mmCIF file of C-alpha atoms in Angstrom:
data_model
loop_
_atom_site.group_PDB
_atom_site.id
_atom_site.type_symbol
_atom_site.label_atom_id
_atom_site.label_comp_id
_atom_site.label_asym_id
_atom_site.label_seq_id
_atom_site.Cartn_x
_atom_site.Cartn_y
_atom_site.Cartn_z
ATOM 1 C CA SER A 1 16.033 2.959 -17.877
ATOM 2 C CA ALA A 2 18.430 0.722 -15.962
ATOM 3 C CA PHE A 3 15.486 -1.304 -14.663
ATOM 4 C CA ALA A 4 14.172 -1.714 -18.225
ATOM 5 C CA MET A 5 17.614 -2.825 -19.411
ATOM 6 C CA LEU A 6 17.710 -5.402 -16.599
ATOM 7 C CA PHE A 7 14.349 -6.833 -17.664
ATOM 8 C CA PHE A 8 15.431 -6.717 -21.311
ATOM 9 C CA ALA A 9 18.452 -8.881 -20.425
ATOM 10 C CA LEU A 10 16.515 -11.206 -18.085
ATOM 11 C CA PHE A 11 13.642 -11.916 -20.464
ATOM 12 C CA SER A 12 15.457 -11.996 -23.816
ATOM 13 C CA ASP A 13 15.337 -15.192 -25.880
ATOM 14 C CA ASN A 14 18.752 -16.244 -24.546
ATOM 15 C CA GLY A 15 18.264 -14.721 -21.097
ATOM 16 C CA PRO A 16 18.381 -16.364 -17.690
ATOM 17 C CA VAL A 17 14.592 -16.666 -17.325
ATOM 18 C CA ASN A 18 14.330 -18.836 -20.455
ATOM 19 C CA ALA A 19 17.442 -20.774 -19.416
ATOM 20 C CA VAL A 20 15.955 -21.583 -16.001
ATOM 21 C CA LEU A 21 12.584 -22.561 -17.491
ATOM 22 C CA GLN A 22 14.293 -24.830 -20.016
ATOM 23 C CA SER A 23 16.610 -26.426 -17.452
ATOM 24 C CA MET A 24 13.625 -27.219 -15.237
ATOM 25 C CA GLY A 25 11.927 -28.874 -18.204
ATOM 26 C CA TRP A 26 8.925 -26.552 -18.151
ATOM 27 C CA ILE A 27 9.441 -25.381 -21.726
ATOM 28 C CA ASP A 28 11.122 -26.948 -24.759
ATOM 29 C CA ALA A 29 11.930 -23.784 -26.729
ATOM 30 C CA PRO A 30 12.642 -20.274 -25.439
ATOM 31 C CA ILE A 31 9.625 -18.033 -24.966
ATOM 32 C CA SER A 32 9.943 -14.789 -26.900
ATOM 33 C CA PHE A 33 8.648 -12.493 -24.148
ATOM 34 C CA LEU A 34 9.690 -9.334 -25.945
ATOM 35 C CA ASN A 35 8.131 -10.253 -29.319
ATOM 36 C CA THR A 36 4.623 -11.177 -28.185
ATOM 37 C CA VAL A 37 1.871 -8.751 -27.239
ATOM 38 C CA TRP A 38 1.055 -10.447 -23.930
ATOM 39 C CA GLY A 39 4.705 -10.872 -22.991
ATOM 40 C CA ASN A 40 5.685 -7.289 -23.777
ATOM 41 C CA ARG A 41 2.686 -5.687 -22.117
ATOM 42 C CA GLY A 42 3.002 -8.052 -19.165
ATOM 43 C CA LEU A 43 6.644 -7.114 -18.633
ATOM 44 C CA ILE A 44 5.855 -3.396 -18.881
ATOM 45 C CA GLY A 45 3.015 -3.795 -16.381
ATOM 46 C CA LEU A 46 5.150 -5.864 -14.013
ATOM 47 C CA MET A 47 7.985 -3.369 -14.160
ATOM 48 C CA ASN A 48 5.729 -0.400 -13.432
ATOM 49 C CA PHE A 49 4.069 -2.300 -10.602
ATOM 50 C CA LEU A 50 7.432 -3.122 -9.040
ATOM 51 C CA MET A 51 8.718 0.440 -9.477
ATOM 52 C CA TRP A 52 5.747 2.158 -7.828
ATOM 53 C CA PHE A 53 4.420 -0.444 -5.379
ATOM 54 C CA GLY A 54 6.625 0.763 -2.515
ATOM 55 C CA ASN A 55 5.673 4.415 -2.917
ATOM 56 C CA THR A 56 1.961 3.638 -2.970
ATOM 57 C CA THR A 57 2.274 1.297 0.005
ATOM 58 C CA ILE A 58 4.077 3.934 2.068
ATOM 59 C CA LEU A 59 1.407 6.532 1.304
ATOM 60 C CA LEU A 60 -1.485 4.212 2.156
ATOM 61 C CA MET A 61 0.204 2.922 5.322
ATOM 62 C CA ALA A 62 0.825 6.505 6.463
ATOM 63 C CA GLY A 63 -2.855 7.238 5.847
ATOM 64 C CA ILE A 64 -3.982 4.205 7.822
ATOM 65 C CA MET A 65 -1.636 5.033 10.687
ATOM 66 C CA GLY A 66 -3.055 8.562 10.761
ATOM 67 C CA ILE A 67 -6.557 7.314 11.569
ATOM 68 C CA ASP A 68 -7.415 7.730 15.243
ATOM 69 C CA GLN A 69 -7.574 4.328 16.958
ATOM 70 C CA SER A 70 -10.549 5.423 19.041
ATOM 71 C CA LEU A 71 -12.684 5.289 15.886
ATOM 72 C CA PHE A 72 -11.881 1.605 15.458
ATOM 73 C CA GLU A 73 -12.537 0.938 19.148
ATOM 74 C CA ALA A 74 -15.884 2.720 18.967
ATOM 75 C CA ALA A 75 -16.874 0.704 15.885
ATOM 76 C CA ASN A 76 -15.953 -2.538 17.661
ATOM 77 C CA ILE A 77 -17.926 -1.542 20.758
ATOM 78 C CA ASP A 78 -20.916 -0.779 18.531
ATOM 79 C CA GLY A 79 -20.638 -4.329 17.145
ATOM 80 C CA ALA A 80 -19.373 -3.543 13.670
ATOM 81 C CA THR A 81 -17.873 -6.412 11.699
ATOM 82 C CA SER A 82 -14.412 -6.082 10.189
ATOM 83 C CA LEU A 83 -15.938 -5.439 6.742
ATOM 84 C CA GLN A 84 -18.172 -2.710 8.157
ATOM 85 C CA VAL A 85 -15.186 -1.122 9.893
ATOM 86 C CA PHE A 86 -13.234 -1.173 6.633
ATOM 87 C CA PHE A 87 -15.997 0.218 4.407
ATOM 88 C CA ARG A 88 -17.505 2.719 6.879
ATOM 89 C CA VAL A 89 -14.472 3.903 8.844
ATOM 90 C CA THR A 90 -11.179 3.125 7.160
ATOM 91 C CA LEU A 91 -12.059 3.648 3.490
ATOM 92 C CA PRO A 92 -13.881 6.982 3.916
ATOM 93 C CA LEU A 93 -10.984 8.369 5.959
ATOM 94 C CA LEU A 94 -8.460 7.143 3.376
ATOM 95 C CA THR A 95 -10.334 8.716 0.463
ATOM 96 C CA PRO A 96 -8.099 11.812 0.134
ATOM 97 C CA ILE A 97 -4.955 9.666 0.011
ATOM 98 C CA LEU A 98 -6.617 7.212 -2.379
ATOM 99 C CA VAL A 99 -7.596 10.060 -4.690
ATOM 100 C CA TYR A 100 -4.015 11.340 -4.640
ATOM 101 C CA THR A 101 -2.448 7.929 -5.314
ATOM 102 C CA ILE A 102 -4.910 7.036 -8.073
ATOM 103 C CA ILE A 103 -4.496 10.384 -9.847
ATOM 104 C CA THR A 104 -0.693 10.278 -9.624
ATOM 105 C CA ALA A 105 -0.707 6.683 -10.887
ATOM 106 C CA LEU A 106 -2.979 7.732 -13.751
ATOM 107 C CA ILE A 107 -0.704 10.616 -14.680
ATOM 108 C CA GLY A 108 2.346 8.358 -14.410
ATOM 109 C CA GLY A 109 0.722 5.837 -16.716
ATOM 110 C CA LEU A 110 -0.164 8.461 -19.289
ATOM 111 C CA GLN A 111 3.367 9.882 -19.162
ATOM 112 C CA MET A 112 5.095 6.485 -19.303
ATOM 113 C CA PHE A 113 8.002 6.644 -21.686
ATOM 114 C CA ASP A 114 11.254 5.143 -20.468
ATOM 115 C CA VAL A 115 10.203 1.542 -19.803
ATOM 116 C CA PRO A 116 8.539 0.756 -23.159
ATOM 117 C CA GLN A 117 11.062 2.926 -25.021
ATOM 118 C CA VAL A 118 14.026 0.929 -23.727
ATOM 119 C CA LEU A 119 12.271 -2.431 -23.768
ATOM 120 C CA THR A 120 11.146 -2.117 -27.408
ATOM 121 C CA ASN A 121 14.018 0.003 -28.777
ATOM 122 C CA GLY A 122 11.569 2.855 -29.324
ATOM 123 C CA LEU A 123 9.415 0.873 -31.734
ATOM 124 C CA GLY A 124 6.575 -0.204 -29.420
ATOM 125 C CA THR A 125 6.817 -3.667 -30.940
ATOM 126 C CA PRO A 126 5.147 -5.994 -31.685
ATOM 127 C CA ASN A 127 2.964 -4.039 -34.093
ATOM 128 C CA ARG A 128 3.209 -0.876 -31.965
ATOM 129 C CA THR A 129 1.017 -2.471 -29.294
ATOM 130 C CA SER A 130 3.131 -1.043 -26.472
ATOM 131 C CA THR A 131 3.491 2.452 -27.904
ATOM 132 C CA THR A 132 2.487 5.045 -25.331
ATOM 133 C CA LEU A 133 1.247 8.575 -25.981
ATOM 134 C CA VAL A 134 4.613 10.060 -25.063
ATOM 135 C CA MET A 135 6.427 7.575 -27.332
ATOM 136 C CA TYR A 136 4.063 8.628 -30.132
ATOM 137 C CA LEU A 137 4.908 12.264 -29.397
ATOM 138 C CA ASN A 138 8.630 11.483 -29.316
ATOM 139 C CA ASN A 139 8.426 9.755 -32.703
ATOM 140 C CA TYR A 140 6.977 12.943 -34.239
ATOM 141 C CA LEU A 141 9.756 14.999 -32.699
ATOM 142 C CA LYS A 142 12.595 12.679 -33.717
ATOM 143 C CA THR A 143 11.653 11.478 -37.172
ATOM 144 C CA SER A 144 9.777 14.276 -38.879
ATOM 145 C CA LYS A 145 10.630 17.282 -36.669
ATOM 146 C CA ASN A 146 6.956 18.190 -36.956
ATOM 147 C CA TYR A 147 6.716 20.625 -34.051
ATOM 148 C CA GLY A 148 3.136 21.641 -34.803
ATOM 149 C CA MET A 149 1.854 18.080 -34.576
ATOM 150 C CA SER A 150 4.014 17.488 -31.515
ATOM 151 C CA GLY A 151 2.501 20.533 -29.838
ATOM 152 C CA ALA A 152 -0.998 19.351 -30.707
ATOM 153 C CA ILE A 153 -0.284 15.877 -29.295
ATOM 154 C CA SER A 154 1.059 17.506 -26.104
ATOM 155 C CA VAL A 155 -2.153 19.500 -25.704
ATOM 156 C CA VAL A 156 -4.255 16.362 -26.276
ATOM 157 C CA ILE A 157 -2.217 14.496 -23.636
ATOM 158 C CA PHE A 158 -2.765 17.406 -21.247
ATOM 159 C CA LEU A 159 -6.529 17.437 -21.904
ATOM 160 C CA ILE A 160 -6.829 13.660 -21.510
ATOM 161 C CA THR A 161 -4.858 13.800 -18.266
ATOM 162 C CA GLY A 162 -6.974 16.655 -16.911
ATOM 163 C CA LEU A 163 -10.259 15.036 -17.916
ATOM 164 C CA LEU A 164 -9.388 11.633 -16.458
ATOM 165 C CA SER A 165 -8.071 13.224 -13.261
ATOM 166 C CA LEU A 166 -11.315 15.181 -12.923
ATOM 167 C CA VAL A 167 -13.376 12.017 -13.444
ATOM 168 C CA VAL A 168 -11.375 10.161 -10.784
ATOM 169 C CA PHE A 169 -11.603 13.105 -8.387
ATOM 170 C CA LYS A 170 -15.355 13.544 -8.844
ATOM 171 C CA SER A 171 -16.124 9.827 -8.616
ATOM 172 C CA LEU A 172 -14.104 9.313 -5.433
ATOM 173 C CA THR A 173 -15.096 12.486 -3.592
ATOM 174 C CA LYS A 174 -18.879 12.308 -3.802
ATOM 175 C CA GLN A 175 -20.543 14.528 -1.227
ATOM 176 C CA ASP A 176 -23.399 13.129 0.819
ATOM 177 C CA GLU A 177 -26.629 14.687 -0.355
ATOM 178 C CA GLN A 178 -28.884 15.803 2.484
#
């Protein structure tokens, strides 16, 4: 939430980003980042990227460092190019970690609430284009106290999450058919 408030202040119509762009002469009038579809979605995407980039990098680097160096040496001795080493040695050995990071990123994206909630004051503006499933669920809970619909939305979110996770898992863990 604090990160969203920081971006809200930085990219507001009178914020420092617009002030710098105007002082450099790149724009004549302030850009309304928070009131355009591309600006709002872009900021939400940038914020989520910045929040989770480090975690994903640490996981993938740990996976790469866990690969035995003798496999790379053997591939080089056999005359494999760097692309062949990547696609036939590194990537297959990183598959379990890739599956984990992709599924957790998928779940995190489906459960995203705080960033768009704070950035759009809970409205998902403009025209509800940045409303997430959990924001939609929260609106049912807050405004109409419709617990039945809220429960149904929760089950749908669970089913979507499970189905997409299964698709990712199955597509990335194909077994060699012999």
